[in-house]
């Protein structure tokens, strides 16, 4: 997840701590057509966080005219390599604090 890298907690760091974060569900609503040459900007914000699940929302805009071309959400869980759910609150308090603050601020 590039999102984790951008907030200073790359997936490689999470994996070194024995944690992974698979996608549980994803939705996408297409609003406007694009072409291959269009440059699309993607804004991501935390729309839900429980310590075990993370929901991200996306707004995709055409950079040339700022038109929203799609909106999406993805839901991720946090599990150990054995596949069992884990609480980020307990295992990674630094990441928990970052995600909690982003969710509370709507970032």
XYZ file of C-alpha atoms in Angstrom:
107
model
C 0.000 0.000 0.000
C 1.580 3.231 -1.154
C -0.639 5.032 1.358
C 1.349 3.518 4.230
C 4.630 4.688 2.696
C 3.265 8.203 2.344
C 2.364 8.381 6.034
C 5.824 7.160 7.036
C 4.988 3.521 7.770
C 5.770 1.508 4.621
C 4.418 -2.001 4.114
C 7.966 -3.375 4.380
C 8.163 -2.027 7.934
C 4.829 -3.614 8.789
C 5.958 -6.932 7.298
C 9.197 -6.825 9.331
C 6.939 -6.688 12.380
C 5.124 -9.834 11.166
C 1.991 -8.027 9.972
C 0.282 -7.791 6.602
C -2.827 -5.936 5.476
C -4.932 -7.654 2.814
C -7.812 -5.984 1.024
C -11.161 -7.202 2.378
C -13.394 -5.290 -0.032
C -13.283 -2.603 -2.675
C -15.861 -0.468 -4.463
C -15.490 2.021 -7.289
C -17.999 4.395 -8.845
C -17.036 5.787 -12.231
C -18.250 9.359 -12.743
C -16.621 10.537 -15.959
C -14.660 9.003 -18.815
C -10.908 9.404 -19.185
C -8.354 8.645 -21.876
C -4.930 7.063 -21.686
C -3.252 10.444 -21.947
C -5.225 11.986 -19.052
C -3.248 12.562 -15.887
C -5.321 11.490 -12.893
C -4.719 12.710 -9.348
C -5.798 10.420 -6.519
C -6.653 11.818 -3.101
C -6.774 9.275 -0.273
C -8.185 9.718 3.197
C -8.942 7.476 6.157
C -12.716 7.032 6.284
C -12.772 4.398 9.018
C -10.390 2.875 11.522
C -11.051 0.401 14.350
C -7.554 -0.800 15.190
C -8.233 -4.038 13.300
C -9.791 -2.665 10.097
C -8.856 0.322 7.985
C -11.174 1.949 5.429
C -9.709 4.265 2.813
C -11.684 6.522 0.502
C -10.385 7.765 -2.815
C -11.301 10.671 -5.062
C -9.816 10.530 -8.537
C -9.691 13.786 -10.506
C -8.566 14.732 -13.986
C -5.629 17.068 -13.311
C -6.336 19.157 -16.416
C -9.823 20.271 -15.384
C -10.259 19.080 -11.774
C -13.281 16.945 -12.768
C -13.962 13.989 -10.473
C -13.705 10.892 -12.651
C -14.197 8.236 -9.951
C -14.669 7.666 -6.251
C -13.749 4.485 -4.430
C -13.322 2.825 -1.066
C -11.181 -0.046 0.100
C -11.337 -1.931 3.376
C -8.222 -3.612 4.765
C -7.663 -5.753 7.815
C -4.477 -6.389 9.738
C -3.333 -9.979 10.202
C -0.230 -11.857 11.299
C 1.518 -14.090 8.779
C -0.417 -17.082 10.173
C -3.602 -15.350 8.992
C -5.035 -14.393 12.364
C -6.485 -10.906 12.883
C -4.414 -8.617 15.064
C -4.973 -5.286 16.744
C -2.698 -2.515 15.525
C -3.431 -0.741 18.811
C -1.538 -3.477 20.643
C 1.101 -4.455 18.066
C 2.008 -1.097 16.488
C 1.004 1.786 18.740
C 2.875 4.292 16.548
C 0.894 3.301 13.443
C -2.295 3.149 15.504
C -1.764 6.732 16.628
C -1.123 7.945 13.061
C -4.229 6.221 11.665
C -6.432 7.262 14.586
C -5.400 10.914 14.163
C -5.988 10.806 10.419
C -9.453 9.290 10.915
C -10.414 11.844 13.560
C -9.253 14.719 11.355
C -10.830 13.266 8.203
C -7.469 13.096 6.412
